[in-house]
XYZ file of C-alpha atoms in Angstrom:
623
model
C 100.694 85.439 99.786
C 101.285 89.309 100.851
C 101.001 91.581 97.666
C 100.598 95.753 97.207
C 97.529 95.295 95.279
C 95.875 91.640 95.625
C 94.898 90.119 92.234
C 91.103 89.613 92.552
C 89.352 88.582 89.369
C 85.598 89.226 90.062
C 84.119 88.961 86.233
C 81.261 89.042 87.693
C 81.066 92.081 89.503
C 79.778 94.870 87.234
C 79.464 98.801 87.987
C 75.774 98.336 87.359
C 74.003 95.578 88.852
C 71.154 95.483 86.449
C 73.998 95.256 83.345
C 75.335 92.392 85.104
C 71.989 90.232 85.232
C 71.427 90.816 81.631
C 75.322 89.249 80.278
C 75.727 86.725 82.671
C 74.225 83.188 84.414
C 75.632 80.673 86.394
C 76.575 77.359 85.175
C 75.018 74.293 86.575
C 76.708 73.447 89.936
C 79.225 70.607 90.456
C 79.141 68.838 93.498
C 82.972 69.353 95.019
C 83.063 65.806 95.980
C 86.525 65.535 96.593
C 86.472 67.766 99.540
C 82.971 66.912 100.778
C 82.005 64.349 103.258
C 79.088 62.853 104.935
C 78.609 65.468 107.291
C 77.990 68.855 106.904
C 80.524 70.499 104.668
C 80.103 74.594 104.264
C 81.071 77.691 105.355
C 83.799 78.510 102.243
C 86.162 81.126 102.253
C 89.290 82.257 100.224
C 92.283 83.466 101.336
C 93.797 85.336 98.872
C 96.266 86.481 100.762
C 97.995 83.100 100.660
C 95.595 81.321 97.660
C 93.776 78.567 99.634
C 90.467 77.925 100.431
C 88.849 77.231 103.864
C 85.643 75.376 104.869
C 83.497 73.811 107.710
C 82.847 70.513 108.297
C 81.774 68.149 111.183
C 82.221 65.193 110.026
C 84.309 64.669 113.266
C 81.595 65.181 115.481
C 82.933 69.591 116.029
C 82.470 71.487 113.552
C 86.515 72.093 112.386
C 88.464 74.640 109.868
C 90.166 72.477 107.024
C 91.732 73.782 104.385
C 92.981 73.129 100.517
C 94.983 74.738 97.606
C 94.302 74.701 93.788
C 96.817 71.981 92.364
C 98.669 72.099 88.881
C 95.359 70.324 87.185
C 93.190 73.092 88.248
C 91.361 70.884 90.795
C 91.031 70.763 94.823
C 93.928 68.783 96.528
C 92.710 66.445 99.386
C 91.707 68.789 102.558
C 94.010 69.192 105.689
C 92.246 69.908 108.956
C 94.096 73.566 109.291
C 96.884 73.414 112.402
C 96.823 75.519 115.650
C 94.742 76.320 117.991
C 92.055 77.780 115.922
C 90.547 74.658 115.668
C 89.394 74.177 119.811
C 89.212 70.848 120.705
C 85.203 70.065 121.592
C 84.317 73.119 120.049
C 82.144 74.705 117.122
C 84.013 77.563 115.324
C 83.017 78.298 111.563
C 82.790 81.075 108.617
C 86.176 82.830 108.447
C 86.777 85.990 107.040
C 90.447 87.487 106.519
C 91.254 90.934 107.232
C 94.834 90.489 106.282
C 97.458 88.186 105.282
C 97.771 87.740 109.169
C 94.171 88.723 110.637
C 91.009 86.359 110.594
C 87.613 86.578 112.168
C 85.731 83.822 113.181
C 82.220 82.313 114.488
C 82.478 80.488 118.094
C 80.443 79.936 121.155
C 81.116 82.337 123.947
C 80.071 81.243 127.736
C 78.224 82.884 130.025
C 76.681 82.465 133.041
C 73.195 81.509 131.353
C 74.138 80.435 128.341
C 76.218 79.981 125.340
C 76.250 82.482 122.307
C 78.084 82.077 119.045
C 79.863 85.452 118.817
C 82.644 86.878 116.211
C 86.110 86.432 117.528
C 89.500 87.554 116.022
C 92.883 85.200 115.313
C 95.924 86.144 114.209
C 98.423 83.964 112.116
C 101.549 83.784 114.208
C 104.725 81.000 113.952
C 102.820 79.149 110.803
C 99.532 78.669 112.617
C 96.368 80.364 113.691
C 96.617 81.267 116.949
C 93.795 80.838 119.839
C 90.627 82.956 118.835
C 90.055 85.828 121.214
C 86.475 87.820 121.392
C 86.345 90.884 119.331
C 85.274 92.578 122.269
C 83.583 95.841 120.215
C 81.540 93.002 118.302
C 80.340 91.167 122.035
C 76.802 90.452 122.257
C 74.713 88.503 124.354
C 72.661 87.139 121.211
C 73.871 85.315 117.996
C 76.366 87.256 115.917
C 78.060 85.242 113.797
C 78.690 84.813 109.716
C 81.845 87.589 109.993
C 82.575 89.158 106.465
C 85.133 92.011 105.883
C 85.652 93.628 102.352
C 88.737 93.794 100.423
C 89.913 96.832 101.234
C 89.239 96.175 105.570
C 87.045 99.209 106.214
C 83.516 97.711 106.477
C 82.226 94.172 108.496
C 78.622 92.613 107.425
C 77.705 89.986 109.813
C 74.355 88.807 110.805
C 72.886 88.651 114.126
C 69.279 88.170 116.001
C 70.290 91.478 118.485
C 67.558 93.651 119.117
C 64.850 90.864 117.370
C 62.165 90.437 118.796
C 61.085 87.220 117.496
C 64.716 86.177 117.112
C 65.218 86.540 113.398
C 68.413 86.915 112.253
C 69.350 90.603 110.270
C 72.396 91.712 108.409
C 74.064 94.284 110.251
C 77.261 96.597 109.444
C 80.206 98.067 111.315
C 82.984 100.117 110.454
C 87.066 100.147 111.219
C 87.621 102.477 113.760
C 91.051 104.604 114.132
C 92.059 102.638 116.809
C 91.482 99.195 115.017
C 88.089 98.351 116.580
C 84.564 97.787 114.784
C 81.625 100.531 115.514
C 79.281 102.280 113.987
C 77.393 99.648 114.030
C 74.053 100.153 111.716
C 71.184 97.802 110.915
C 70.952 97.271 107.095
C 66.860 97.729 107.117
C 67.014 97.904 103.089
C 68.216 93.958 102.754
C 66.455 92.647 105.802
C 63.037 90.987 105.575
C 60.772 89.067 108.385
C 62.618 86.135 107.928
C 66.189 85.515 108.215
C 69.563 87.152 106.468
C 72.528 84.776 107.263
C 76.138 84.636 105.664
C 77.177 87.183 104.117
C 80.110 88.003 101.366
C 81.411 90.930 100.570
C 83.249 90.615 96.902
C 83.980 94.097 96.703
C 83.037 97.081 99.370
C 79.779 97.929 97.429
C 78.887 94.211 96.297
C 77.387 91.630 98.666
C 76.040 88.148 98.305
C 73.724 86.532 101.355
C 71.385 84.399 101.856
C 67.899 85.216 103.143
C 64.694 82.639 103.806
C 62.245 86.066 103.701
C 63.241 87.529 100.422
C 61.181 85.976 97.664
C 62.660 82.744 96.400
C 61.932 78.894 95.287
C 62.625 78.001 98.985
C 64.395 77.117 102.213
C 67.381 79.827 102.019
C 68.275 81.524 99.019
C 71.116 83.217 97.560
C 70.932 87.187 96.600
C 73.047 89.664 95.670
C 73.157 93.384 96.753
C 74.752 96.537 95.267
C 75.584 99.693 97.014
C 74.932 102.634 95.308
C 74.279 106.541 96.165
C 74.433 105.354 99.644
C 71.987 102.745 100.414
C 72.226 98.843 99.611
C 70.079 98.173 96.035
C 66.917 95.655 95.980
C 68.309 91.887 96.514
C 68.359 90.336 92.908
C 68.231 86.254 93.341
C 71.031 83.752 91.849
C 67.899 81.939 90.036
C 70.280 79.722 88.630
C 71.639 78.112 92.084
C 68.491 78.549 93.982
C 66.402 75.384 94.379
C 63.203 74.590 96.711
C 65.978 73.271 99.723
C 69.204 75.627 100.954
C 71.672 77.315 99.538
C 73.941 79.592 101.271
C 77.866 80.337 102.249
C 79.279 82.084 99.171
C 82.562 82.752 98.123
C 84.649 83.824 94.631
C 87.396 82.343 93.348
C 90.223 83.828 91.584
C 88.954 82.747 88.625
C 85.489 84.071 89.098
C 83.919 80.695 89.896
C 81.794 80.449 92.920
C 81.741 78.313 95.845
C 78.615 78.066 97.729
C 76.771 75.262 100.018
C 73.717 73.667 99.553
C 71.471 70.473 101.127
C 70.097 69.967 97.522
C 69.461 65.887 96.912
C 72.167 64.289 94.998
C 74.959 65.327 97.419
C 77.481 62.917 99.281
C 76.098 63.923 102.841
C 74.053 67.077 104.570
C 75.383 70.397 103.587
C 77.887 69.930 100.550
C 79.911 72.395 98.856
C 79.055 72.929 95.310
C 80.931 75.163 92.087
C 79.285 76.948 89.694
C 80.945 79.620 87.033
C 79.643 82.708 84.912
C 78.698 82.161 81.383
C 77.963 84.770 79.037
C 74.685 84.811 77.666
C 72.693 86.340 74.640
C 71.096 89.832 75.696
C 67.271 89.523 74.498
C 67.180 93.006 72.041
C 64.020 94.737 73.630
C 65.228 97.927 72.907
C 67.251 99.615 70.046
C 70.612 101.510 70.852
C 72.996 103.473 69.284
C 76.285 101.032 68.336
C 78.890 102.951 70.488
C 81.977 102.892 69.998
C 85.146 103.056 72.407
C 88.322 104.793 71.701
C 91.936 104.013 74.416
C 95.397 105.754 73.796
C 98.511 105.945 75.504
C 101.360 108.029 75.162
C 103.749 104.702 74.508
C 102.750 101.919 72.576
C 105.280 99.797 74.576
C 106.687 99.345 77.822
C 110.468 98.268 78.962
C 110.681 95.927 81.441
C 114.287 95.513 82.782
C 115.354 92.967 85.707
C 117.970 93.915 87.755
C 119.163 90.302 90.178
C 121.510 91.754 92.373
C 123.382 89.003 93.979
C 124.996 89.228 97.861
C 127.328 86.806 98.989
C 127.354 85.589 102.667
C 129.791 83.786 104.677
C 126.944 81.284 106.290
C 128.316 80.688 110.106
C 129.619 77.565 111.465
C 128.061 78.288 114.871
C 124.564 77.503 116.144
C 122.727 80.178 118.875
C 119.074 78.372 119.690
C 116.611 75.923 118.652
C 114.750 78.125 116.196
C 116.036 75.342 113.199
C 112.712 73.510 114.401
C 110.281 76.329 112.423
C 112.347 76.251 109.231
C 110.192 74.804 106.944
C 111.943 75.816 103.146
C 114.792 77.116 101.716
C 113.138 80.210 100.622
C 116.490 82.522 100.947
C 116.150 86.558 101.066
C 118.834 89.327 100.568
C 118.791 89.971 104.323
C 120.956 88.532 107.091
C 118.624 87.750 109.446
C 117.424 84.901 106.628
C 120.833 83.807 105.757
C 121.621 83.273 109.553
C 118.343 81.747 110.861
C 118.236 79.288 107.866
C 121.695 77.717 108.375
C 120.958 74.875 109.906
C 118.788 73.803 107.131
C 121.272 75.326 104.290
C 123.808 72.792 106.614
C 121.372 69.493 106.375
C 120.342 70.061 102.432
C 124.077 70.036 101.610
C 124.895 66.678 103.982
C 121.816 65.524 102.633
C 123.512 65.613 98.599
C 126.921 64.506 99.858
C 126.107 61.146 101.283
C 130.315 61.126 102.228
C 130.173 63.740 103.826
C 129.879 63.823 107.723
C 129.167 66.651 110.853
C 131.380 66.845 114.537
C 128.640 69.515 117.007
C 131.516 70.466 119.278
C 129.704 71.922 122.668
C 130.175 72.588 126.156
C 128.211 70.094 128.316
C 125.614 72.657 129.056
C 124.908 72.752 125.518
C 124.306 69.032 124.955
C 120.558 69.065 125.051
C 120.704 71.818 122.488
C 123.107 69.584 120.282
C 120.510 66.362 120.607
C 118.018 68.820 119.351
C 119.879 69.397 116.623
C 121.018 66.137 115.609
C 117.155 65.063 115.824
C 116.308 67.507 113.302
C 119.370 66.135 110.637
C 117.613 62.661 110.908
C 114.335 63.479 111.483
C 113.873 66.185 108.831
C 116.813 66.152 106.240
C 117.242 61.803 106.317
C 120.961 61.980 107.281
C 121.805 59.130 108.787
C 122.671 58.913 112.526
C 126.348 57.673 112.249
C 127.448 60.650 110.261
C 126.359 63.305 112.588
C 128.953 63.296 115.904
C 128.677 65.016 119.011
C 131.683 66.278 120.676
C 130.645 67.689 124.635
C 134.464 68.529 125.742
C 134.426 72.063 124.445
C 135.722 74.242 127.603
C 133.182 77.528 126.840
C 134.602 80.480 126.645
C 132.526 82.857 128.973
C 131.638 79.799 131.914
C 127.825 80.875 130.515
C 126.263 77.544 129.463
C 123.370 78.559 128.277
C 124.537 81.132 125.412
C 127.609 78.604 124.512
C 126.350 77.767 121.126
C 126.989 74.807 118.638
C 130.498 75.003 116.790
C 129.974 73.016 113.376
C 132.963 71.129 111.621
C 132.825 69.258 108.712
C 135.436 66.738 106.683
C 134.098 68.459 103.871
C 134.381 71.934 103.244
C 131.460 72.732 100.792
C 128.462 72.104 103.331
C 130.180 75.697 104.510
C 130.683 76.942 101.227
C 129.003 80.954 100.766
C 125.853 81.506 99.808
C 124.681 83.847 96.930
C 121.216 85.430 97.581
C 119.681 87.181 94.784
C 117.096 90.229 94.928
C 115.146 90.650 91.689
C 114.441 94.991 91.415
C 112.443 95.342 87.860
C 111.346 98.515 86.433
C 109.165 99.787 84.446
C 109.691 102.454 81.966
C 107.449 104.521 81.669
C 106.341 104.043 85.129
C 102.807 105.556 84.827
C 100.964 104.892 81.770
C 99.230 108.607 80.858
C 95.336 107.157 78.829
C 93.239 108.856 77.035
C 89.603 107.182 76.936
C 86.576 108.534 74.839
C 83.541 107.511 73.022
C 81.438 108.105 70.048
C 78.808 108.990 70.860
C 79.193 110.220 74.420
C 75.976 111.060 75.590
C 75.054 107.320 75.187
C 77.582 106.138 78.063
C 76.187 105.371 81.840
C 79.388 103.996 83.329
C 82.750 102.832 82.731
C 85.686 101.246 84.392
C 89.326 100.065 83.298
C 91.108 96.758 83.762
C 94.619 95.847 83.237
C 95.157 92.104 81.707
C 98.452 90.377 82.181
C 99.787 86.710 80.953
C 98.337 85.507 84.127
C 96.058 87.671 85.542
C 93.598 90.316 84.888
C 92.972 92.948 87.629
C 89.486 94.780 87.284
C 88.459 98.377 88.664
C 91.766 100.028 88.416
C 89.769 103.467 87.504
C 85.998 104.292 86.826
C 83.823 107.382 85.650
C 80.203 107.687 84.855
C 81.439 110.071 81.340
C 83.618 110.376 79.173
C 85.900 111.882 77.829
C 88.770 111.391 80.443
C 92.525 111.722 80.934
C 93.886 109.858 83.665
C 97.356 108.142 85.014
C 97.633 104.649 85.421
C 100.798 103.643 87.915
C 102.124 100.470 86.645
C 104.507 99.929 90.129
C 101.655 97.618 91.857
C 102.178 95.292 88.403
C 106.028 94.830 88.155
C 105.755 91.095 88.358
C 102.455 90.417 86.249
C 104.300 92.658 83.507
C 107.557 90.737 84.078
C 106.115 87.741 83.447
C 104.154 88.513 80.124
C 105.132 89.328 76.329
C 102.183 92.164 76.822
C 100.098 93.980 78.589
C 96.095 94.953 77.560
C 94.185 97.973 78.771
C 90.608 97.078 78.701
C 87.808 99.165 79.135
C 84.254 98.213 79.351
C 81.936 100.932 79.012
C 77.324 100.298 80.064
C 75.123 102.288 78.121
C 71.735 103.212 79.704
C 70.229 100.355 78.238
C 72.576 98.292 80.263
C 74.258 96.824 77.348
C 78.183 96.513 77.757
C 81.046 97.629 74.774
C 84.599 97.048 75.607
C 88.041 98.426 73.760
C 91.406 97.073 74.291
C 94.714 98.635 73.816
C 97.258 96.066 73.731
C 101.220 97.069 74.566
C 104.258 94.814 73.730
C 106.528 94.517 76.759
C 110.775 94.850 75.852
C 112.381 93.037 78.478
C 116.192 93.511 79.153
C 117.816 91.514 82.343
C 121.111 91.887 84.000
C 123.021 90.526 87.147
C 125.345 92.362 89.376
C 126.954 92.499 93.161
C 125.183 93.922 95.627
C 127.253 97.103 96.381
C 126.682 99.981 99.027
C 127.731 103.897 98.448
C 129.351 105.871 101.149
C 131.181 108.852 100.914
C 130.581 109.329 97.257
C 132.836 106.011 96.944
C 131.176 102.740 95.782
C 131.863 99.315 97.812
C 131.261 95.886 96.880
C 129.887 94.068 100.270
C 130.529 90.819 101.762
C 128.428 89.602 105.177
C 131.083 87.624 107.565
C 129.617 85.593 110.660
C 132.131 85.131 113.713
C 130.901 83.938 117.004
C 134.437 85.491 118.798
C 137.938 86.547 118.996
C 138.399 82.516 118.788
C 136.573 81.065 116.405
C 138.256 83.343 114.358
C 141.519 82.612 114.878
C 141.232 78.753 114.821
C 140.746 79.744 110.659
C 137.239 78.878 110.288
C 135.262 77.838 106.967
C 133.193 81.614 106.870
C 136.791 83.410 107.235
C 138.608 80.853 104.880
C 136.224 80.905 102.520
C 136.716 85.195 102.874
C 140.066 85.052 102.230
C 139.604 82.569 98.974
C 137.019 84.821 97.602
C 139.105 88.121 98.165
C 142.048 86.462 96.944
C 140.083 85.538 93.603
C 139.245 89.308 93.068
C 142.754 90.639 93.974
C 142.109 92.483 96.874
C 144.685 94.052 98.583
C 142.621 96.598 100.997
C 139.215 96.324 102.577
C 136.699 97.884 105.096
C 135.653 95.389 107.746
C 132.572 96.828 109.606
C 130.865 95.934 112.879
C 127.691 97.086 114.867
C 127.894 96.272 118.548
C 130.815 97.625 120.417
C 132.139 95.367 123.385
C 134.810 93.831 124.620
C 133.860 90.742 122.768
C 133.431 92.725 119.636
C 136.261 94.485 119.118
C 138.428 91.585 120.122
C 136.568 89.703 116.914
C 137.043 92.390 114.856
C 140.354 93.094 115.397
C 141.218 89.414 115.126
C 139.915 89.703 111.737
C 141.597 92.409 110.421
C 145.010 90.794 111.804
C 144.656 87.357 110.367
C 143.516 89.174 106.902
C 147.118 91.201 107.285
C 148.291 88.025 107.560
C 147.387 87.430 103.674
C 148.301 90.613 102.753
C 145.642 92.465 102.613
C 144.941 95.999 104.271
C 142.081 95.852 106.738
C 140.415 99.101 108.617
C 137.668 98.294 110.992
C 135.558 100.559 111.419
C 132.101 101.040 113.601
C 128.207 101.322 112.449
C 125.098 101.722 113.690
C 122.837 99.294 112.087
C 119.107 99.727 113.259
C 116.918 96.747 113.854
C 115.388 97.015 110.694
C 118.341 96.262 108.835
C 119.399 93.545 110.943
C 117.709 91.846 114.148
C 119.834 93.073 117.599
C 120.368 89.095 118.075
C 122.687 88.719 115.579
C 124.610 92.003 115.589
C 127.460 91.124 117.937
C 128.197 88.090 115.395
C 127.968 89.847 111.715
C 130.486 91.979 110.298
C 130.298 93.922 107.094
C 133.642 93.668 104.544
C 133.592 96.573 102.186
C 135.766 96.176 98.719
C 135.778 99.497 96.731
């Protein structure tokens, strides 16, 4: 999933390393048997771009990417081995780390001609897969670099390699995003890096890392530590006592929910390397020291917030033609307020409605160079939607109308009406008012506080780090637009702020606002001219398939009809022959029902609407 800020809860992650140790521990680890095997099972990684975890395993021999989501008990659902060709056959590729909702970095061998190296290489998440890995060519060594991991926010990479080693130990090393999209400025972190070896790295924030070393002082094998950046170097290691044992543990990652995933050979598991959860617990600070009580003060200059939802609903005439195969990557019915959506997802929007009217049969009327495209289809109505194969007829005698085969599409009928019935796509816009929340934070006494930092906590979710000092008191704004749908979903909203003394101990305050929510539904309209239109989206393949009264323009008519309109704008983007012939059959046969029609010519850009589809949409305005 692709959102402006990405809900990360990190609990864990405190502004002070050294508070963190003292309030929290990790619970015992659970062995994730339901996604390990009897192979080696490691390497974890969220995506939180899309909420699913990734691991390693090789239980088939290659080490492969599979994947799983979080079902509605809370618990792993069985792993898939992830499609594409990120997964080379008779290959090793392991520990992904995404840049983006649509850029990954992986570990895989490169050849050369002495040997093989694993080396980081890049994939990018193209047509519902993850396309063939390619070499990050700024981050090509001959020597191991592996164990990719990019922060949140895509400026930094940690990675660990045995470059420049001697003795072939493995260090942690860091680059940096380059203007041009690249990784350099590429630095050995000497601070973390011991005579032994510093593999797998995590980044949970851009100053917090977790790796695992075998030379840092620990109960054995590899252990886990965690790192802080602060005044510009990397602080000492601290160990994860609670998850290190005498054998290895290694491959961290965070969950939403601030649990944490990590592998480990420890006895007890179902094979080698399994993949084991553990999650924060509070515990009792020891009182070695006397403090002041401090107390935290929040206000706001509202002590609640209006949330109104605005769906605006835009009906389309869905088109009774078919241009390509591209019906064989639909995979839902998730429908947009855009064109391009409404037209590329007709042929499922066709099969769903054949598929609930079991009466209900389909005539494909082509040309015969447009049979194989008409099988195609057909295959996909049984195949995919279940409709049976006597209900679905194909007609070849259609005579086409430019002697081009090839772009001759697929003319649908129907002896029922309602599989082309419109469409109504709604677009949710919710506000906020006030839009920026103005806070006020202070504390009694002052001098005591070290650090602080704000959260925001929704029904759902609660999203850390939104602001931090190091004293108080301070004003700042707080711009509630990255939260419109956490605050739409909740009754309220909580401002939290968590203040460390120089003790380390931790106070928190929370102002809590109510959220009034208001929700209305209107038509899509457009302004021009000062003058405010009502829209309608009409698809029309040509001057013909307009006047042979087809279900997009019949269904126009019944709709305009309905509202009483006498005189409309009919709109069109692509001026040819073709074209204008359509558009002027359209205003004609809409004289024909009494009803004033100017066309008239606009130039849509390809961001409003892809150039494939402009000769065959047309835009009727109502004021």
């Amino acid at each position: 999933m692709r959102n402006i800020i990405h809900k990360i809860l990190l609990i864990l992650i405190s502004v002070n390393l050294t508070a963190q140790i003292h309030q929290y521990k990790w619970s015992e680890p659970v062995n994730l048997s339901e996604l390990n095997t009897e192979g080696n099972d490691f390497a974890p990684s969220w995506n939180r771009y899309d909420s699913v975890l990734f691991f390693n395993s090789d239980i088939s021999k290659y080490s492969k990417f599979y994947s799983t989501r979080i079902n509605e008990f809370g618990k792993f659902a069985e792993p898939k081995l992830v499609a594409g060709d990120i997964n080379l056959s008779r290959n090793n590729q392991s520990y992904i780390t995404f840049e983006s909702g649509n850029d990954a970095y992986i570990s895989t061998f490169r050849l050369t001609e002495s040997r093989s190296y694993l080396n980081i290489y890049r994939t990018k998440y193209r047509k519902m897969s993850w396309n063939k890995p390619v070499i990050a060519d700024s981050l090509q060594f001959d020597s191991f670099t592996s164990h990719p991991a990019v922060s949140p926010d895509g400026t930094i990479m940690i990675f660990s390699s045995d470059r420049n080693s001697d003795k072939k130990e493995t260090d942690l090393w860091m680059a940096f995003k380059q203007d041009n999209g690249s990784w350099g400025a590429i630095i050995n972190i000497s601070e973390l890096n011991s005579p032994g070896n510093e593999i797998t790295p995590y980044l949970a924030s851009k100053d917090t890392l977790y790796f695992a070393s075998d030379g840092q002082e620990g109960p054995g094998g590899f252990d886990l530590f965690m790192s802080v950046y602060d005044n510009g170097t990397w602080g000492r290691p601290y160990p994860l006592s609670e998850l290190n044992t005498s054998f290895d543990e290694s491959d961290i990652t965070l969950l939403p929910t601030g649990e944490i995933i990590f592998s480990s050979d420890r006895p007890g598991g179902k094979g080698k390397l399994d993949l084991y959860l553990s999650k924060p617990e509070a515990k009792k600070l020891p009182i070695d020291t006397i403090s002041e009580n401090i107390e935290i003060i929040i206000a706001a200059q509202v002590l609640s917030i209006q949330s109104k939802k605005v769906n605006l609903t835009q009906t389309y005439f869905i088109p009774d033609f078919i241009l390509n195969d591209s019906f064989e990557n639909i995979k839902d019915l998730n429908l947009f307020n855009s064109p391009d959506s409404i037209f590329n997802k007709t042929p499922l929007i066709t099969g769903n409605r054949l598929r609930e009217n079991q009466s209900a049969s389909l005539i494909i009327r082509c040309s015969g160079g447009s049979v194989g495209l008409a099988n195609k289809f057909k295959r996909y109505l049984t195949d995919n939607m279940s409709i049976t194969d006597n209900r679905i007829l194909i007609d070849s005698d259609r005579v086409p109308t430019n002697q081009q085969y090839k772009s001759e599409p697929l003319f649908l009928e129907s002896n029922d009406e309602n599989i082309f019935k419109s469409v109504d796509a709604i677009s949710e816009n919710v506000s906020l008012s006030p839009p920026v929340l103005e806070l006020t934070v202070d504390a009694r006494p002052r001098k005591e506080i070290k650090r602080w930092n704000c959260s925001l906590i929704t029904k759902n979710n609660q999203i850390n780090y939104l602001n931090k000092g190091d004293s108080l008191p301070v004003e700042f704004s707080l711009n509630l637009s990255g939260f419109k749908r956490e605050i739409e979903e909740s009754d309220s909203v909580v401002i939290r702020i968590d203040a460390e003394d120089y003790y380390g101990k931790i106070y928190s305050n929370e102002l809590t606002l109510n959220i009034n929510h208001s929700s209305t539904k209107e038509s899509n309209s457009i302004k021009i001219n000062g003058k405010i239109y009502q829209q309608y989206i009409l698809f029309a393949y040509n001057k013909e398939s307009v006047l042979r009264y087809n279900y997009s323009y019949k269904n126009l008519i019944t709709k305009l009809i309905e509202n009483s309109v006498r005189k409309v704008i009919v709109q069109y983007s692509v001026q040819n022959n073709s074209t204008t012939a359509t558009v002027e059959a359209i205003a004609t046969m809409l004289k024909k029902e009494n009803i004033s029609a100017k066309t008239e010519y606009i130039n849509l850009t390809s961001h409003q609407v892809s150039d494939s589809i402009k000769p065959y949409l047309f835009r009727i305005l109502v004021e």
